[in-house]
mmCIF file of C-alpha atoms in Angstrom:
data_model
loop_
_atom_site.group_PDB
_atom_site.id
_atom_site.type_symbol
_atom_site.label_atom_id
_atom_site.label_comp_id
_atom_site.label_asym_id
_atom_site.label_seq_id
_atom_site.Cartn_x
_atom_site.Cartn_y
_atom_site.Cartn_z
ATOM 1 C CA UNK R 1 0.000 0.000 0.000
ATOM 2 C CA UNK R 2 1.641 3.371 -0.836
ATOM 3 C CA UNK R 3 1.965 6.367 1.674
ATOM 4 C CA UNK R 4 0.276 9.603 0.885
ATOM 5 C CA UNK R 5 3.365 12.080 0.071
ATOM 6 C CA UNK R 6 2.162 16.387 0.477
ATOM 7 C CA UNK R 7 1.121 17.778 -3.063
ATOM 8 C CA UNK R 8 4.144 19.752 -3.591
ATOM 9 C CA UNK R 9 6.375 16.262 -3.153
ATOM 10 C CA UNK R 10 4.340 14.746 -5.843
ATOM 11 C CA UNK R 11 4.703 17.514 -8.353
ATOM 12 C CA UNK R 12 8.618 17.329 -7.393
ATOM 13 C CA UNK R 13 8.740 13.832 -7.787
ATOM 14 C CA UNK R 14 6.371 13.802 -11.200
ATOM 15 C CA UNK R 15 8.890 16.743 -12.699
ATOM 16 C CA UNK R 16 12.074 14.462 -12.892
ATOM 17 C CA UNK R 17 10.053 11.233 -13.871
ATOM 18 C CA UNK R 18 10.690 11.866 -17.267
ATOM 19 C CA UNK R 19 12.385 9.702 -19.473
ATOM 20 C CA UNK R 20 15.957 11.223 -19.507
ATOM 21 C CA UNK R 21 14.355 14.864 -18.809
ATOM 22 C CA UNK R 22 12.791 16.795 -16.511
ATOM 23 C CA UNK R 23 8.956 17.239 -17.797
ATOM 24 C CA UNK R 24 7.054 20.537 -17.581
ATOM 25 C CA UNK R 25 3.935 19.679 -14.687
ATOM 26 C CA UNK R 26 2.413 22.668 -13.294
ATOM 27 C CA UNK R 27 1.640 23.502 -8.641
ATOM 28 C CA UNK R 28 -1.598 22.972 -7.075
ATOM 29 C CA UNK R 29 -3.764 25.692 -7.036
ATOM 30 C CA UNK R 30 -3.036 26.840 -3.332
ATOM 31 C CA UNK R 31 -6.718 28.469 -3.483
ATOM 32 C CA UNK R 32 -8.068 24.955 -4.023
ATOM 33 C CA UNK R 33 -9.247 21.974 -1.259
ATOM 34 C CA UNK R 34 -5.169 20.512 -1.242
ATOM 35 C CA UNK R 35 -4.988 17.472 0.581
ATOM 36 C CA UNK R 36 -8.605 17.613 2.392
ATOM 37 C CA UNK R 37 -10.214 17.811 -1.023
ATOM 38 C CA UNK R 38 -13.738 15.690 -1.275
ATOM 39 C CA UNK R 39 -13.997 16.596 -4.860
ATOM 40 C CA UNK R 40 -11.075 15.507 -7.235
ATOM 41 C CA UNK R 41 -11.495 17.744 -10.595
ATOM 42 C CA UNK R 42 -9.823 15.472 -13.436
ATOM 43 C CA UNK R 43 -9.013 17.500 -16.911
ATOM 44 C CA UNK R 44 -6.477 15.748 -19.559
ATOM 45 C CA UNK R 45 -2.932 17.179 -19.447
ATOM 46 C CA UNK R 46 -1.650 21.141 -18.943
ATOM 47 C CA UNK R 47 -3.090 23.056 -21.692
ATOM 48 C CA UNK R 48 -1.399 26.124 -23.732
ATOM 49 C CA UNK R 49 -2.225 28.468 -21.579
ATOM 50 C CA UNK R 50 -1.090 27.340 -17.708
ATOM 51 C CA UNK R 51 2.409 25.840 -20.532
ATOM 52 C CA UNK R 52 2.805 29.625 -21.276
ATOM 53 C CA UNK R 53 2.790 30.346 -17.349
ATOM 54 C CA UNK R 54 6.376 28.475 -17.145
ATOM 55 C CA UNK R 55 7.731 27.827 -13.876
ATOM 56 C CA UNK R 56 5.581 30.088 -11.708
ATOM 57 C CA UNK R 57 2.409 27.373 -13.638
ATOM 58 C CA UNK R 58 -0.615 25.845 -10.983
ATOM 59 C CA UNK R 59 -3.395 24.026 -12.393
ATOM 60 C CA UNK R 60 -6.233 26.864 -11.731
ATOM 61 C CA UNK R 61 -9.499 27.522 -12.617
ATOM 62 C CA UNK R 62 -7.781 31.277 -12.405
ATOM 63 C CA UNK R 63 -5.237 30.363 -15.440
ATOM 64 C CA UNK R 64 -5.654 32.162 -18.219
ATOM 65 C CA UNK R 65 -7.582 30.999 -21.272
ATOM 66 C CA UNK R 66 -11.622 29.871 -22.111
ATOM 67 C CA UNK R 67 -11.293 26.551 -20.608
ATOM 68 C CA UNK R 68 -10.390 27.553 -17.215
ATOM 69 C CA UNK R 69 -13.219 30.712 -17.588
ATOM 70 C CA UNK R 70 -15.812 28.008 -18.578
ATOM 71 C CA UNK R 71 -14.621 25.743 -15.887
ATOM 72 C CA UNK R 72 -14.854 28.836 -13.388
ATOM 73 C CA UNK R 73 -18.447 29.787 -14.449
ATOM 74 C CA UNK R 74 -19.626 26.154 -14.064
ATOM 75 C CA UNK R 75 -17.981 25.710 -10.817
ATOM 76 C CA UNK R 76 -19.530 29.182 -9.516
ATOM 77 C CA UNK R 77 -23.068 27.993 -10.909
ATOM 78 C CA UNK R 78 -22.589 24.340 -9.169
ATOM 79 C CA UNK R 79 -21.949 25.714 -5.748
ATOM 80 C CA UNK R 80 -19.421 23.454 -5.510
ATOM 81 C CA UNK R 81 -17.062 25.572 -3.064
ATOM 82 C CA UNK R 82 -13.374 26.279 -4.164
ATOM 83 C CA UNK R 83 -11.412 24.969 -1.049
ATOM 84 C CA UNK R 84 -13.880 21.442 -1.855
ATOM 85 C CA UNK R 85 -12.209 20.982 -4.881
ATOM 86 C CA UNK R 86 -8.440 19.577 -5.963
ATOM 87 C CA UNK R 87 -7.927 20.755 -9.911
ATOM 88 C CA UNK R 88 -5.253 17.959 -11.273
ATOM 89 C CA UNK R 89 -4.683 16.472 -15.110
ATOM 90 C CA UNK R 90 -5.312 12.620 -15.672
ATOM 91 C CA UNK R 91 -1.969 12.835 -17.344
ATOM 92 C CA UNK R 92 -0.088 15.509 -15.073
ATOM 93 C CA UNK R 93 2.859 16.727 -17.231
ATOM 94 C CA UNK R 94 2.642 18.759 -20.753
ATOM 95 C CA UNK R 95 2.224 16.685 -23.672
ATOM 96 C CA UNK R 96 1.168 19.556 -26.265
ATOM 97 C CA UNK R 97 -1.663 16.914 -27.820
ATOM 98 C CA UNK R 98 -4.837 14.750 -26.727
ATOM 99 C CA UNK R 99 -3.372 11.877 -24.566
ATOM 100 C CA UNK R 100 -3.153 8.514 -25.569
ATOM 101 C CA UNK R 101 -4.061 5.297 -24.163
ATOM 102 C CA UNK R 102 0.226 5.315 -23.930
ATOM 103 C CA UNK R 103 0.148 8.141 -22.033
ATOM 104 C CA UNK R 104 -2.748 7.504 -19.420
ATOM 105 C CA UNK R 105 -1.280 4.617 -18.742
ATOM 106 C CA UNK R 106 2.661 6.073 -17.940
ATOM 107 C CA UNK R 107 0.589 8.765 -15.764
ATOM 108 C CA UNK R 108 -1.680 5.982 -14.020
ATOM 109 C CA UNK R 109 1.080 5.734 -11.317
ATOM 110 C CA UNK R 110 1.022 9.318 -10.536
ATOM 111 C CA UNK R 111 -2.636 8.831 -10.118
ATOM 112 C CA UNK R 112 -2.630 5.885 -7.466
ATOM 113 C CA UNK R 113 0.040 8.337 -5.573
ATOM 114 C CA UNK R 114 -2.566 11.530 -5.569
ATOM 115 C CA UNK R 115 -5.606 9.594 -4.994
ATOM 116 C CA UNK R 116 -3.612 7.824 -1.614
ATOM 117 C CA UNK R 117 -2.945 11.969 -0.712
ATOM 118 C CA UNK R 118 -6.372 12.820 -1.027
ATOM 119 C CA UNK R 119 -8.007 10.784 2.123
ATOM 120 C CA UNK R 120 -10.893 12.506 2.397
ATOM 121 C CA UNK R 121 -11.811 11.928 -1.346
ATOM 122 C CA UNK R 122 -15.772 11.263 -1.989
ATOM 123 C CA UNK R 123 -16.263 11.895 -6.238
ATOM 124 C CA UNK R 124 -14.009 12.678 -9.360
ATOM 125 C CA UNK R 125 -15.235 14.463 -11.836
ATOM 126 C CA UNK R 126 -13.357 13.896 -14.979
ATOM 127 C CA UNK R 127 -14.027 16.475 -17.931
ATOM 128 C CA UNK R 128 -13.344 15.133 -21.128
ATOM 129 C CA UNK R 129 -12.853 11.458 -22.668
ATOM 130 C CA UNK R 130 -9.082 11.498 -21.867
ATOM 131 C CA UNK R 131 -9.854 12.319 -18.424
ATOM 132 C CA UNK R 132 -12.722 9.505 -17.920
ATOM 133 C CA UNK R 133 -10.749 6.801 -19.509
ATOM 134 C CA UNK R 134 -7.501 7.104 -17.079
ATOM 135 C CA UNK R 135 -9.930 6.919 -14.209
ATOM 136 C CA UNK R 136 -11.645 3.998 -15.435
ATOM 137 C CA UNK R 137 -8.304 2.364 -17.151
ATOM 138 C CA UNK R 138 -6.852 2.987 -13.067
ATOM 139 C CA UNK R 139 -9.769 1.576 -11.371
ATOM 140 C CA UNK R 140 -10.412 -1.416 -13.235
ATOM 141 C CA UNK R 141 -6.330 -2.625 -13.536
ATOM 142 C CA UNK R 142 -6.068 -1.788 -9.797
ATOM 143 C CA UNK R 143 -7.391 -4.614 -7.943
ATOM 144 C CA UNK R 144 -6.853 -2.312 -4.456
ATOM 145 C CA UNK R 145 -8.385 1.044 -5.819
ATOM 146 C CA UNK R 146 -10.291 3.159 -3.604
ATOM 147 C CA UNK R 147 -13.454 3.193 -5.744
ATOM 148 C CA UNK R 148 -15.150 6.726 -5.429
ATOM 149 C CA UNK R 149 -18.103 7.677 -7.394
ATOM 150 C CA UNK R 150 -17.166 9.162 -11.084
ATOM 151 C CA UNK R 151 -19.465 11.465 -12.627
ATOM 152 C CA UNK R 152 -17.761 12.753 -16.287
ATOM 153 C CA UNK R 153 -18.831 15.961 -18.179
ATOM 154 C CA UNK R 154 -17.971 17.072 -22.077
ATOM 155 C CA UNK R 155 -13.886 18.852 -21.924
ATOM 156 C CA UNK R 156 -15.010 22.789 -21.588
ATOM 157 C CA UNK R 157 -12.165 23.685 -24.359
ATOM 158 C CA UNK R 158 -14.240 25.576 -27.030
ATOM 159 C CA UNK R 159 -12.332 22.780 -29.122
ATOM 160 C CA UNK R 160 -15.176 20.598 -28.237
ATOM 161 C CA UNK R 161 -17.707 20.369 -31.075
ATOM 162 C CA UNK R 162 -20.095 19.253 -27.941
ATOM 163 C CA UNK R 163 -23.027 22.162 -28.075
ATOM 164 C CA UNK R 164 -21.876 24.805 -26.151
ATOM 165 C CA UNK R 165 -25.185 25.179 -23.766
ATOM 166 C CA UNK R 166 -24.868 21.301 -23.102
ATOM 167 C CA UNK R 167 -21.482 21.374 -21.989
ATOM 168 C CA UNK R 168 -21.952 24.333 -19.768
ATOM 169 C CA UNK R 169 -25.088 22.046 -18.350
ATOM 170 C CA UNK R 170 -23.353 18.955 -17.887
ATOM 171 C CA UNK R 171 -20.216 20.312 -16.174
ATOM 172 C CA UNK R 172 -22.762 22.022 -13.704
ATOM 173 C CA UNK R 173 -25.302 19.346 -13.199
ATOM 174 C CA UNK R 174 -21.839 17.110 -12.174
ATOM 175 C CA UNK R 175 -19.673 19.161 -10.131
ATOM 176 C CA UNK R 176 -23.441 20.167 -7.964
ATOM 177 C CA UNK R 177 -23.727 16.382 -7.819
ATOM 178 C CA UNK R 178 -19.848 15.375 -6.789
ATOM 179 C CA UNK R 179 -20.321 18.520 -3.594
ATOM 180 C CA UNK R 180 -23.311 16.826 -2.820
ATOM 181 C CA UNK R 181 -21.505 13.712 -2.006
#
């Protein structure tokens, strides 16, 4: 069984995992839940924007950019409360691209070691298919998961040819549900 390690150890640790490199992964959002998160807010990998931020990067709903504004707005409109929440990638560091199957899989590690950090965990919600499929892929190759209830919403990147109004409805109707839990 692993040990839960503090936040900032993880991202440490996750920075020189790469294979013969250091790999770009972006700080918590110190305005989010931390470690005493019940809600664990699953997107797919850093995006342009938080990139841009360099070394100073968190993974925040404050980051520049239309997905974290739609995420923001939907969050607000849930009542889900920010210090509830943990904002984290399925696949932690920058890969510039959707991930891959390949790529969930080298970050499902790092995912068993923030899910052991989060004890007070009760729902994930995972935005986008990316996200959804790591957190399946991890619970159903992990015989000794901690199975929390998964509730997954369209990605908010205006990318998404998902209608606009039903994306903004399903990411609120699931974060209200994951506080409620």
């Amino acid at each position: 069984m692993q040990q839960p390690r503090g936040l900032d150890q993880l991202v440490s640790e996750w920075r020189s995992s790469g294979p013969g490199r250091a790999r770009f992964v972006p700080g918590f959002d110190p305005s989010g839940g931390g470690a005493a998160a019940k809600v664990l807010v699953l997107m797919e990998s850093p995006g342009p924007a938080t990139i841009r931020q360099g070394e100073d990067a968190i993974s925040s709903e404050d980051n520049p950019g239309p997905t974290a504004s739609a995420f923001r707005r939907a969050r607000i409109e849930s009542g889900l409360g920010r210090h509830v929440y943990l904002r984290w990638n399925i696949v932690p560091w920058a890969l510039g691209r959707a991930p891959t199957v390949t790529d969930l899989d080298e970050a499902r590690p790092a995912l068993a070691q923030l899910l052991v950090s989060l004890p007070q965990l009760r729902a994930i919600v995972t935005f986008g298919t990316p996200a959804l499929t790591g957190v399946m892929r991890y619970f159903t190759l992990e015989p000794r998961a901690r199975v929390v209830p998964v509730l997954a919403a369209p990605h908010l990147s205006p990318a998404n040819a998902t209608r606009a109004g039903e994306k903004h409805l399903r990411a609120v109707t699931a974060l209200r549900h994951a506080s409620l839990l």
